[in-house]
Amino acid sequence: MKRIKYFLLGLLGLIGAILIYGLIEPYIIDIEAEVAPIPGLSAAWEGRQIAAIADWQVGMWLDNTPTIRRIVAQLVEKRPAAVLIAGDFIYNAGDDPSQEINTAIELVRPLPAAGIPTYAVLGNHDYGMKKKNGNPDVAQAAKLTESLEAVGVQVLENEAVALTNLYLVGIGSHWANNDKPAVALAQVPDKAPRFVMMHHPETFKAFPANTAPVAVAGHTHGGQIRLPFTPEWSWLTFVKEDEVHVDGWIDDYGSSGNRLYVNRGIGFSIVPIRINCPPEVTLFTLRRESV
């Protein structure tokens, strides 16, 4: 009986230690340095960096705003050529999203204020959607978009913008049934170099071959709680209906000539814990790839 008692006490102690660490890890910032080969990239962009972040989830209980603030400060210091924010600024805002939106705006404001070109797409929570088949709150999304653009963040909704010899393609929310890659790609000259951003990884499958040589998405939070050395075995694997593409470069996914990177995000879904899944800033160094 004593052995069983000591075993149970040890087990409870281990679980407690893991949970405590899960509350600490969200404050650890992981900067992932990645190389992004892009066909036809001009010499002016060779070696320049684009940063990607995602999934702030402002408004969730114990949301991770201190880490967001630190990440934004680090990006202002690093001064990449552009910062991309892949959606889900806010979380479950309710009838009046003003407080959550205002907080998100104050967090993002230093980037455009520092003269760093900052672009965003919206995610499902920005439309008030916690379920895939819910009703999108278009008014909430419009208010968030208006607020972001008022401080200098350009929100792309199935649009492409020219960044001087490089096109940035931004796709609308998948859950809101507003992801239309064909509409955005029609704005990009044939074979022009491009960098693609979206919120949900599922959107990536709709890109025709050789139209998204480098793309970044968020949404999955990297699984948020996952076993060491087994990145595909995560809490989200068992609780989400969607196929979960957790983080990093996703092999054998999408059409040929296209490549997707999934960012782990910063905030949370459901519980304010991250285990073996620290918040991520992806820093892409652009390189020219021969066609």
PDB file of C-alpha atoms in Angstrom:
ATOM      1  CA  MET A   1       0.000   0.000   0.000  1.00  0.00           C
ATOM      2  CA  LYS A   2       2.841   2.416   0.797  1.00  0.00           C
ATOM      3  CA  ARG A   3       4.351   1.858  -2.642  1.00  0.00           C
ATOM      4  CA  ILE A   4       1.034   2.629  -4.293  1.00  0.00           C
ATOM      5  CA  LYS A   5       0.641   5.709  -2.115  1.00  0.00           C
ATOM      6  CA  TYR A   6       4.126   6.982  -2.980  1.00  0.00           C
ATOM      7  CA  PHE A   7       3.550   6.220  -6.651  1.00  0.00           C
ATOM      8  CA  LEU A   8       0.292   8.186  -6.693  1.00  0.00           C
ATOM      9  CA  LEU A   9       1.876  11.084  -4.837  1.00  0.00           C
ATOM     10  CA  GLY A  10       4.780  11.080  -7.271  1.00  0.00           C
ATOM     11  CA  LEU A  11       2.375  10.969 -10.207  1.00  0.00           C
ATOM     12  CA  LEU A  12       0.365  13.885  -8.829  1.00  0.00           C
ATOM     13  CA  GLY A  13       3.589  15.800  -8.261  1.00  0.00           C
ATOM     14  CA  LEU A  14       4.694  15.158 -11.841  1.00  0.00           C
ATOM     15  CA  ILE A  15       1.324  16.277 -13.236  1.00  0.00           C
ATOM     16  CA  GLY A  16       1.453  19.381 -11.068  1.00  0.00           C
ATOM     17  CA  ALA A  17       4.971  20.211 -12.270  1.00  0.00           C
ATOM     18  CA  ILE A  18       3.912  19.773 -15.909  1.00  0.00           C
ATOM     19  CA  LEU A  19       0.906  22.060 -15.424  1.00  0.00           C
ATOM     20  CA  ILE A  20       3.045  24.707 -13.755  1.00  0.00           C
ATOM     21  CA  TYR A  21       5.519  24.519 -16.626  1.00  0.00           C
ATOM     22  CA  GLY A  22       2.586  24.766 -19.038  1.00  0.00           C
ATOM     23  CA  LEU A  23       1.781  28.152 -17.491  1.00  0.00           C
ATOM     24  CA  ILE A  24       5.423  29.268 -17.819  1.00  0.00           C
ATOM     25  CA  GLU A  25       6.186  28.137 -21.389  1.00  0.00           C
ATOM     26  CA  PRO A  26       3.833  30.722 -22.985  1.00  0.00           C
ATOM     27  CA  TYR A  27       6.330  33.391 -21.892  1.00  0.00           C
ATOM     28  CA  ILE A  28       9.182  31.707 -23.800  1.00  0.00           C
ATOM     29  CA  ILE A  29       9.674  33.219 -27.262  1.00  0.00           C
ATOM     30  CA  ASP A  30      10.988  30.898 -29.972  1.00  0.00           C
ATOM     31  CA  ILE A  31      12.367  32.659 -33.050  1.00  0.00           C
ATOM     32  CA  GLU A  32      12.444  30.147 -35.892  1.00  0.00           C
ATOM     33  CA  ALA A  33      14.898  31.158 -38.647  1.00  0.00           C
ATOM     34  CA  GLU A  34      13.776  29.699 -41.979  1.00  0.00           C
ATOM     35  CA  VAL A  35      14.959  30.063 -45.564  1.00  0.00           C
ATOM     36  CA  ALA A  36      12.230  30.848 -48.104  1.00  0.00           C
ATOM     37  CA  PRO A  37      13.268  30.078 -51.713  1.00  0.00           C
ATOM     38  CA  ILE A  38      11.127  32.016 -54.215  1.00  0.00           C
ATOM     39  CA  PRO A  39      11.403  31.573 -58.004  1.00  0.00           C
ATOM     40  CA  GLY A  40      12.142  34.796 -59.838  1.00  0.00           C
ATOM     41  CA  LEU A  41      13.014  36.745 -56.689  1.00  0.00           C
ATOM     42  CA  SER A  42      14.803  39.978 -57.563  1.00  0.00           C
ATOM     43  CA  ALA A  43      18.287  40.786 -56.327  1.00  0.00           C
ATOM     44  CA  ALA A  44      16.792  43.585 -54.214  1.00  0.00           C
ATOM     45  CA  TRP A  45      14.970  41.009 -52.053  1.00  0.00           C
ATOM     46  CA  GLU A  46      17.774  38.461 -51.820  1.00  0.00           C
ATOM     47  CA  GLY A  47      18.648  37.941 -48.148  1.00  0.00           C
ATOM     48  CA  ARG A  48      15.950  40.248 -46.787  1.00  0.00           C
ATOM     49  CA  GLN A  49      13.696  39.000 -43.998  1.00  0.00           C
ATOM     50  CA  ILE A  50       9.938  38.760 -43.531  1.00  0.00           C
ATOM     51  CA  ALA A  51       8.564  37.963 -40.069  1.00  0.00           C
ATOM     52  CA  ALA A  52       5.349  36.026 -39.442  1.00  0.00           C
ATOM     53  CA  ILE A  53       3.303  35.776 -36.243  1.00  0.00           C
ATOM     54  CA  ALA A  54      -0.228  34.528 -35.604  1.00  0.00           C
ATOM     55  CA  ASP A  55      -3.062  33.694 -33.216  1.00  0.00           C
ATOM     56  CA  TRP A  56      -2.996  36.377 -30.540  1.00  0.00           C
ATOM     57  CA  GLN A  57      -6.413  35.371 -29.124  1.00  0.00           C
ATOM     58  CA  VAL A  58      -6.772  38.609 -27.163  1.00  0.00           C
ATOM     59  CA  GLY A  59      -9.677  38.343 -24.726  1.00  0.00           C
ATOM     60  CA  MET A  60      -9.282  34.731 -23.676  1.00  0.00           C
ATOM     61  CA  TRP A  61      -8.875  34.261 -19.924  1.00  0.00           C
ATOM     62  CA  LEU A  62      -5.198  34.654 -19.004  1.00  0.00           C
ATOM     63  CA  ASP A  63      -4.457  35.633 -22.590  1.00  0.00           C
ATOM     64  CA  ASN A  64      -0.817  35.983 -23.536  1.00  0.00           C
ATOM     65  CA  THR A  65      -0.655  39.747 -24.089  1.00  0.00           C
ATOM     66  CA  PRO A  66       2.687  40.215 -22.224  1.00  0.00           C
ATOM     67  CA  THR A  67       4.388  37.877 -24.698  1.00  0.00           C
ATOM     68  CA  ILE A  68       2.723  39.604 -27.655  1.00  0.00           C
ATOM     69  CA  ARG A  69       4.026  42.934 -26.375  1.00  0.00           C
ATOM     70  CA  ARG A  70       7.574  41.553 -26.032  1.00  0.00           C
ATOM     71  CA  ILE A  71       7.456  39.991 -29.503  1.00  0.00           C
ATOM     72  CA  VAL A  72       6.304  43.243 -31.085  1.00  0.00           C
ATOM     73  CA  ALA A  73       9.133  45.093 -29.308  1.00  0.00           C
ATOM     74  CA  GLN A  74      11.666  42.559 -30.606  1.00  0.00           C
ATOM     75  CA  LEU A  75      10.364  42.931 -34.154  1.00  0.00           C
ATOM     76  CA  VAL A  76      10.599  46.708 -33.942  1.00  0.00           C
ATOM     77  CA  GLU A  77      14.237  46.233 -32.935  1.00  0.00           C
ATOM     78  CA  LYS A  78      14.961  43.671 -35.689  1.00  0.00           C
ATOM     79  CA  ARG A  79      13.192  45.753 -38.363  1.00  0.00           C
ATOM     80  CA  PRO A  80      12.333  43.048 -40.935  1.00  0.00           C
ATOM     81  CA  ALA A  81      11.259  44.119 -44.407  1.00  0.00           C
ATOM     82  CA  ALA A  82       7.654  43.276 -43.459  1.00  0.00           C
ATOM     83  CA  VAL A  83       5.651  41.704 -40.649  1.00  0.00           C
ATOM     84  CA  LEU A  84       2.770  39.330 -41.454  1.00  0.00           C
ATOM     85  CA  ILE A  85       0.052  38.537 -38.897  1.00  0.00           C
ATOM     86  CA  ALA A  86      -1.916  35.423 -39.839  1.00  0.00           C
ATOM     87  CA  GLY A  87      -5.214  36.084 -38.098  1.00  0.00           C
ATOM     88  CA  ASP A  88      -7.121  35.443 -34.871  1.00  0.00           C
ATOM     89  CA  PHE A  89      -6.333  38.755 -33.218  1.00  0.00           C
ATOM     90  CA  ILE A  90      -9.223  38.355 -30.767  1.00  0.00           C
ATOM     91  CA  TYR A  91     -11.042  35.508 -29.031  1.00  0.00           C
ATOM     92  CA  ASN A  92     -14.728  35.070 -28.155  1.00  0.00           C
ATOM     93  CA  ALA A  93     -15.443  38.789 -27.900  1.00  0.00           C
ATOM     94  CA  GLY A  94     -19.191  38.454 -27.323  1.00  0.00           C
ATOM     95  CA  ASP A  95     -21.770  41.101 -28.225  1.00  0.00           C
ATOM     96  CA  ASP A  96     -19.354  44.023 -27.902  1.00  0.00           C
ATOM     97  CA  PRO A  97     -15.815  43.332 -29.178  1.00  0.00           C
ATOM     98  CA  SER A  98     -14.593  46.885 -28.514  1.00  0.00           C
ATOM     99  CA  GLN A  99     -12.365  46.056 -25.559  1.00  0.00           C
ATOM    100  CA  GLU A 100     -10.659  43.113 -27.267  1.00  0.00           C
ATOM    101  CA  ILE A 101     -10.196  45.074 -30.491  1.00  0.00           C
ATOM    102  CA  ASN A 102      -8.785  48.093 -28.657  1.00  0.00           C
ATOM    103  CA  THR A 103      -6.298  45.884 -26.815  1.00  0.00           C
ATOM    104  CA  ALA A 104      -5.193  44.221 -30.064  1.00  0.00           C
ATOM    105  CA  ILE A 105      -4.754  47.623 -31.701  1.00  0.00           C
ATOM    106  CA  GLU A 106      -2.553  48.916 -28.900  1.00  0.00           C
ATOM    107  CA  LEU A 107      -0.439  45.751 -29.131  1.00  0.00           C
ATOM    108  CA  VAL A 108       0.104  46.018 -32.886  1.00  0.00           C
ATOM    109  CA  ARG A 109       0.431  49.811 -33.105  1.00  0.00           C
ATOM    110  CA  PRO A 110       4.246  49.956 -32.513  1.00  0.00           C
ATOM    111  CA  LEU A 111       4.955  48.018 -35.736  1.00  0.00           C
ATOM    112  CA  PRO A 112       3.471  50.445 -38.277  1.00  0.00           C
ATOM    113  CA  ALA A 113       4.431  53.362 -36.009  1.00  0.00           C
ATOM    114  CA  ALA A 114       8.059  52.270 -36.431  1.00  0.00           C
ATOM    115  CA  GLY A 115       7.666  52.357 -40.204  1.00  0.00           C
ATOM    116  CA  ILE A 116       7.613  48.560 -40.590  1.00  0.00           C
ATOM    117  CA  PRO A 117       5.191  47.463 -43.346  1.00  0.00           C
ATOM    118  CA  THR A 118       2.628  45.338 -41.512  1.00  0.00           C
ATOM    119  CA  TYR A 119       0.022  43.130 -43.156  1.00  0.00           C
ATOM    120  CA  ALA A 120      -2.681  40.848 -41.792  1.00  0.00           C
ATOM    121  CA  VAL A 121      -5.416  38.413 -42.681  1.00  0.00           C
ATOM    122  CA  LEU A 122      -8.366  37.544 -40.468  1.00  0.00           C
ATOM    123  CA  GLY A 123      -9.029  34.198 -38.774  1.00  0.00           C
ATOM    124  CA  ASN A 124     -12.150  32.419 -37.562  1.00  0.00           C
ATOM    125  CA  HIS A 125     -12.157  34.036 -34.101  1.00  0.00           C
ATOM    126  CA  ASP A 126     -11.981  37.459 -35.727  1.00  0.00           C
ATOM    127  CA  TYR A 127     -15.388  36.522 -37.155  1.00  0.00           C
ATOM    128  CA  GLY A 128     -16.567  35.278 -33.752  1.00  0.00           C
ATOM    129  CA  MET A 129     -16.430  31.634 -34.898  1.00  0.00           C
ATOM    130  CA  LYS A 130     -15.459  28.923 -32.421  1.00  0.00           C
ATOM    131  CA  LYS A 131     -16.971  26.181 -34.589  1.00  0.00           C
ATOM    132  CA  LYS A 132     -16.325  25.381 -38.219  1.00  0.00           C
ATOM    133  CA  ASN A 133     -19.986  25.520 -39.204  1.00  0.00           C
ATOM    134  CA  GLY A 134     -20.935  28.573 -37.144  1.00  0.00           C
ATOM    135  CA  ASN A 135     -22.264  31.896 -38.387  1.00  0.00           C
ATOM    136  CA  PRO A 136     -19.551  34.458 -39.164  1.00  0.00           C
ATOM    137  CA  ASP A 137     -19.955  37.828 -37.470  1.00  0.00           C
ATOM    138  CA  VAL A 138     -19.195  40.015 -40.467  1.00  0.00           C
ATOM    139  CA  ALA A 139     -19.785  43.227 -38.508  1.00  0.00           C
ATOM    140  CA  GLN A 140     -17.162  42.257 -35.915  1.00  0.00           C
ATOM    141  CA  ALA A 141     -14.638  41.382 -38.634  1.00  0.00           C
ATOM    142  CA  ALA A 142     -15.324  44.689 -40.388  1.00  0.00           C
ATOM    143  CA  LYS A 143     -14.832  46.656 -37.168  1.00  0.00           C
ATOM    144  CA  LEU A 144     -11.526  44.886 -36.507  1.00  0.00           C
ATOM    145  CA  THR A 145     -10.385  45.488 -40.085  1.00  0.00           C
ATOM    146  CA  GLU A 146     -11.261  49.175 -39.884  1.00  0.00           C
ATOM    147  CA  SER A 147      -9.413  49.539 -36.569  1.00  0.00           C
ATOM    148  CA  LEU A 148      -6.290  47.771 -37.849  1.00  0.00           C
ATOM    149  CA  GLU A 149      -6.133  49.842 -41.008  1.00  0.00           C
ATOM    150  CA  ALA A 150      -6.618  53.050 -39.004  1.00  0.00           C
ATOM    151  CA  VAL A 151      -3.235  52.442 -37.328  1.00  0.00           C
ATOM    152  CA  GLY A 152      -1.469  51.400 -40.518  1.00  0.00           C
ATOM    153  CA  VAL A 153      -1.952  47.610 -40.673  1.00  0.00           C
ATOM    154  CA  GLN A 154      -3.139  46.590 -44.146  1.00  0.00           C
ATOM    155  CA  VAL A 155      -5.680  43.769 -43.949  1.00  0.00           C
ATOM    156  CA  LEU A 156      -5.717  41.578 -47.053  1.00  0.00           C
ATOM    157  CA  GLU A 157      -8.933  39.814 -48.005  1.00  0.00           C
ATOM    158  CA  ASN A 158      -8.258  37.771 -51.125  1.00  0.00           C
ATOM    159  CA  GLU A 159      -5.913  40.499 -52.333  1.00  0.00           C
ATOM    160  CA  ALA A 160      -2.387  40.868 -53.643  1.00  0.00           C
ATOM    161  CA  VAL A 161      -0.169  43.880 -53.040  1.00  0.00           C
ATOM    162  CA  ALA A 162       3.077  44.726 -54.798  1.00  0.00           C
ATOM    163  CA  LEU A 163       6.050  45.219 -52.479  1.00  0.00           C
ATOM    164  CA  THR A 164       8.411  46.366 -55.250  1.00  0.00           C
ATOM    165  CA  ASN A 165       9.296  43.273 -57.303  1.00  0.00           C
ATOM    166  CA  LEU A 166       7.546  40.921 -54.839  1.00  0.00           C
ATOM    167  CA  TYR A 167       3.825  40.271 -54.447  1.00  0.00           C
ATOM    168  CA  LEU A 168       2.238  39.559 -51.082  1.00  0.00           C
ATOM    169  CA  VAL A 169      -0.929  37.493 -51.412  1.00  0.00           C
ATOM    170  CA  GLY A 170      -3.392  37.465 -48.506  1.00  0.00           C
ATOM    171  CA  ILE A 171      -6.389  35.108 -48.309  1.00  0.00           C
ATOM    172  CA  GLY A 172      -9.654  35.491 -46.384  1.00  0.00           C
ATOM    173  CA  SER A 173     -10.950  33.311 -43.557  1.00  0.00           C
ATOM    174  CA  HIS A 174     -11.572  29.639 -44.335  1.00  0.00           C
ATOM    175  CA  TRP A 175     -14.243  29.084 -41.676  1.00  0.00           C
ATOM    176  CA  ALA A 176     -16.070  32.237 -42.767  1.00  0.00           C
ATOM    177  CA  ASN A 177     -16.195  30.728 -46.263  1.00  0.00           C
ATOM    178  CA  ASN A 178     -14.222  33.696 -47.486  1.00  0.00           C
ATOM    179  CA  ASP A 179     -10.996  32.093 -48.720  1.00  0.00           C
ATOM    180  CA  LYS A 180     -10.731  32.677 -52.461  1.00  0.00           C
ATOM    181  CA  PRO A 181      -7.178  32.073 -53.704  1.00  0.00           C
ATOM    182  CA  ALA A 182      -8.223  32.393 -57.349  1.00  0.00           C
ATOM    183  CA  VAL A 183      -9.442  35.953 -56.753  1.00  0.00           C
ATOM    184  CA  ALA A 184      -6.149  36.974 -55.158  1.00  0.00           C
ATOM    185  CA  LEU A 185      -3.950  35.157 -57.663  1.00  0.00           C
ATOM    186  CA  ALA A 186      -5.701  36.899 -60.551  1.00  0.00           C
ATOM    187  CA  GLN A 187      -4.070  40.111 -59.279  1.00  0.00           C
ATOM    188  CA  VAL A 188      -0.542  38.653 -59.604  1.00  0.00           C
ATOM    189  CA  PRO A 189       1.247  38.693 -62.986  1.00  0.00           C
ATOM    190  CA  ASP A 190       2.083  35.247 -64.316  1.00  0.00           C
ATOM    191  CA  LYS A 191       5.348  33.886 -62.874  1.00  0.00           C
ATOM    192  CA  ALA A 192       5.860  36.972 -60.677  1.00  0.00           C
ATOM    193  CA  PRO A 193       7.582  36.199 -57.348  1.00  0.00           C
ATOM    194  CA  ARG A 194       5.114  35.989 -54.492  1.00  0.00           C
ATOM    195  CA  PHE A 195       4.775  35.249 -50.781  1.00  0.00           C
ATOM    196  CA  VAL A 196       1.402  33.939 -49.597  1.00  0.00           C
ATOM    197  CA  MET A 197      -0.314  34.263 -46.216  1.00  0.00           C
ATOM    198  CA  MET A 198      -3.557  32.765 -44.859  1.00  0.00           C
ATOM    199  CA  HIS A 199      -5.026  31.843 -41.496  1.00  0.00           C
ATOM    200  CA  HIS A 200      -6.168  28.239 -41.951  1.00  0.00           C
ATOM    201  CA  PRO A 201      -3.824  25.607 -43.464  1.00  0.00           C
ATOM    202  CA  GLU A 202      -6.772  23.987 -45.268  1.00  0.00           C
ATOM    203  CA  THR A 203      -6.913  26.996 -47.596  1.00  0.00           C
ATOM    204  CA  PHE A 204      -3.536  25.973 -49.008  1.00  0.00           C
ATOM    205  CA  LYS A 205      -5.018  22.970 -50.807  1.00  0.00           C
ATOM    206  CA  ALA A 206      -6.972  25.281 -53.137  1.00  0.00           C
ATOM    207  CA  PHE A 207      -3.828  26.811 -54.675  1.00  0.00           C
ATOM    208  CA  PRO A 208      -3.031  25.517 -58.173  1.00  0.00           C
ATOM    209  CA  ALA A 209       0.429  24.092 -58.793  1.00  0.00           C
ATOM    210  CA  ASN A 210       3.344  26.545 -58.744  1.00  0.00           C
ATOM    211  CA  THR A 211       1.278  29.478 -57.463  1.00  0.00           C
ATOM    212  CA  ALA A 212       2.376  29.467 -53.796  1.00  0.00           C
ATOM    213  CA  PRO A 213       6.113  28.641 -53.627  1.00  0.00           C
ATOM    214  CA  VAL A 214       6.192  29.983 -50.056  1.00  0.00           C
ATOM    215  CA  ALA A 215       3.087  30.287 -47.901  1.00  0.00           C
ATOM    216  CA  VAL A 216       2.494  30.759 -44.182  1.00  0.00           C
ATOM    217  CA  ALA A 217      -0.562  29.929 -42.069  1.00  0.00           C
ATOM    218  CA  GLY A 218      -1.507  29.738 -38.399  1.00  0.00           C
ATOM    219  CA  HIS A 219      -4.659  28.436 -36.648  1.00  0.00           C
ATOM    220  CA  THR A 220      -3.315  25.210 -35.121  1.00  0.00           C
ATOM    221  CA  HIS A 221      -1.289  26.777 -32.267  1.00  0.00           C
ATOM    222  CA  GLY A 222       1.239  24.039 -32.999  1.00  0.00           C
ATOM    223  CA  GLY A 223      -1.026  21.597 -31.156  1.00  0.00           C
ATOM    224  CA  GLN A 224      -0.547  23.709 -27.981  1.00  0.00           C
ATOM    225  CA  ILE A 225      -0.046  20.668 -25.721  1.00  0.00           C
ATOM    226  CA  ARG A 226       2.048  17.926 -27.277  1.00  0.00           C
ATOM    227  CA  LEU A 227       4.336  15.059 -26.401  1.00  0.00           C
ATOM    228  CA  PRO A 228       8.102  15.561 -26.824  1.00  0.00           C
ATOM    229  CA  PHE A 229       9.585  14.214 -30.078  1.00  0.00           C
ATOM    230  CA  THR A 230       6.088  13.508 -31.475  1.00  0.00           C
ATOM    231  CA  PRO A 231       4.859  16.837 -32.886  1.00  0.00           C
ATOM    232  CA  GLU A 232       1.831  15.301 -34.610  1.00  0.00           C
ATOM    233  CA  TRP A 233       0.611  13.799 -31.302  1.00  0.00           C
ATOM    234  CA  SER A 234      -0.982  16.760 -29.632  1.00  0.00           C
ATOM    235  CA  TRP A 235      -4.067  17.683 -27.692  1.00  0.00           C
ATOM    236  CA  LEU A 236      -5.559  19.317 -30.814  1.00  0.00           C
ATOM    237  CA  THR A 237      -5.160  16.064 -32.729  1.00  0.00           C
ATOM    238  CA  PHE A 238      -7.877  14.533 -30.565  1.00  0.00           C
ATOM    239  CA  VAL A 239     -10.268  17.462 -30.015  1.00  0.00           C
ATOM    240  CA  LYS A 240     -10.438  19.078 -33.469  1.00  0.00           C
ATOM    241  CA  GLU A 241     -12.494  17.842 -36.406  1.00  0.00           C
ATOM    242  CA  ASP A 242     -10.056  19.228 -38.974  1.00  0.00           C
ATOM    243  CA  GLU A 243      -6.942  17.479 -40.131  1.00  0.00           C
ATOM    244  CA  VAL A 244      -4.276  19.158 -38.021  1.00  0.00           C
ATOM    245  CA  HIS A 245      -1.084  20.351 -39.662  1.00  0.00           C
ATOM    246  CA  VAL A 246       0.790  21.296 -36.554  1.00  0.00           C
ATOM    247  CA  ASP A 247       3.828  23.443 -37.306  1.00  0.00           C
ATOM    248  CA  GLY A 248       6.837  23.974 -39.520  1.00  0.00           C
ATOM    249  CA  TRP A 249       7.090  23.040 -43.199  1.00  0.00           C
ATOM    250  CA  ILE A 250       4.332  20.576 -44.112  1.00  0.00           C
ATOM    251  CA  ASP A 251       5.629  17.829 -46.367  1.00  0.00           C
ATOM    252  CA  ASP A 252       3.591  16.353 -49.241  1.00  0.00           C
ATOM    253  CA  TYR A 253       0.719  18.787 -48.784  1.00  0.00           C
ATOM    254  CA  GLY A 254      -0.935  20.842 -51.493  1.00  0.00           C
ATOM    255  CA  SER A 255      -0.165  20.940 -55.202  1.00  0.00           C
ATOM    256  CA  SER A 256       3.284  20.525 -56.716  1.00  0.00           C
ATOM    257  CA  GLY A 257       5.569  23.533 -56.566  1.00  0.00           C
ATOM    258  CA  ASN A 258       3.759  24.896 -53.507  1.00  0.00           C
ATOM    259  CA  ARG A 259       5.127  24.878 -49.970  1.00  0.00           C
ATOM    260  CA  LEU A 260       3.383  25.711 -46.687  1.00  0.00           C
ATOM    261  CA  TYR A 261       4.814  26.699 -43.321  1.00  0.00           C
ATOM    262  CA  VAL A 262       2.520  26.609 -40.256  1.00  0.00           C
ATOM    263  CA  ASN A 263       3.328  29.045 -37.454  1.00  0.00           C
ATOM    264  CA  ARG A 264       2.601  27.934 -33.849  1.00  0.00           C
ATOM    265  CA  GLY A 265       1.091  31.275 -32.889  1.00  0.00           C
ATOM    266  CA  ILE A 266       1.287  33.076 -29.565  1.00  0.00           C
ATOM    267  CA  GLY A 267      -2.040  32.709 -27.739  1.00  0.00           C
ATOM    268  CA  PHE A 268      -4.290  29.854 -26.678  1.00  0.00           C
ATOM    269  CA  SER A 269      -7.466  27.970 -27.395  1.00  0.00           C
ATOM    270  CA  ILE A 270      -9.692  26.756 -24.542  1.00  0.00           C
ATOM    271  CA  VAL A 271      -6.926  26.519 -21.893  1.00  0.00           C
ATOM    272  CA  PRO A 272      -4.076  29.035 -21.258  1.00  0.00           C
ATOM    273  CA  ILE A 273      -1.328  26.423 -21.350  1.00  0.00           C
ATOM    274  CA  ARG A 274       1.450  25.494 -23.767  1.00  0.00           C
ATOM    275  CA  ILE A 275       3.576  22.394 -23.311  1.00  0.00           C
ATOM    276  CA  ASN A 276       6.432  21.548 -25.692  1.00  0.00           C
ATOM    277  CA  CYS A 277       4.997  24.243 -27.951  1.00  0.00           C
ATOM    278  CA  PRO A 278       6.352  27.744 -27.166  1.00  0.00           C
ATOM    279  CA  PRO A 279       5.027  30.861 -28.923  1.00  0.00           C
ATOM    280  CA  GLU A 280       6.700  31.384 -32.285  1.00  0.00           C
ATOM    281  CA  VAL A 281       8.053  34.172 -34.420  1.00  0.00           C
ATOM    282  CA  THR A 282       8.993  32.874 -37.863  1.00  0.00           C
ATOM    283  CA  LEU A 283      11.773  34.858 -39.506  1.00  0.00           C
ATOM    284  CA  PHE A 284      11.938  33.994 -43.213  1.00  0.00           C
ATOM    285  CA  THR A 285      15.111  34.874 -45.108  1.00  0.00           C
ATOM    286  CA  LEU A 286      14.230  35.202 -48.792  1.00  0.00           C
ATOM    287  CA  ARG A 287      16.389  33.502 -51.408  1.00  0.00           C
ATOM    288  CA  ARG A 288      16.117  33.291 -55.184  1.00  0.00           C
ATOM    289  CA  GLU A 289      15.207  29.821 -56.456  1.00  0.00           C
ATOM    290  CA  SER A 290      15.866  28.866 -60.060  1.00  0.00           C
ATOM    291  CA  VAL A 291      12.732  27.949 -61.988  1.00  0.00           C
TER     292      VAL A 291
END
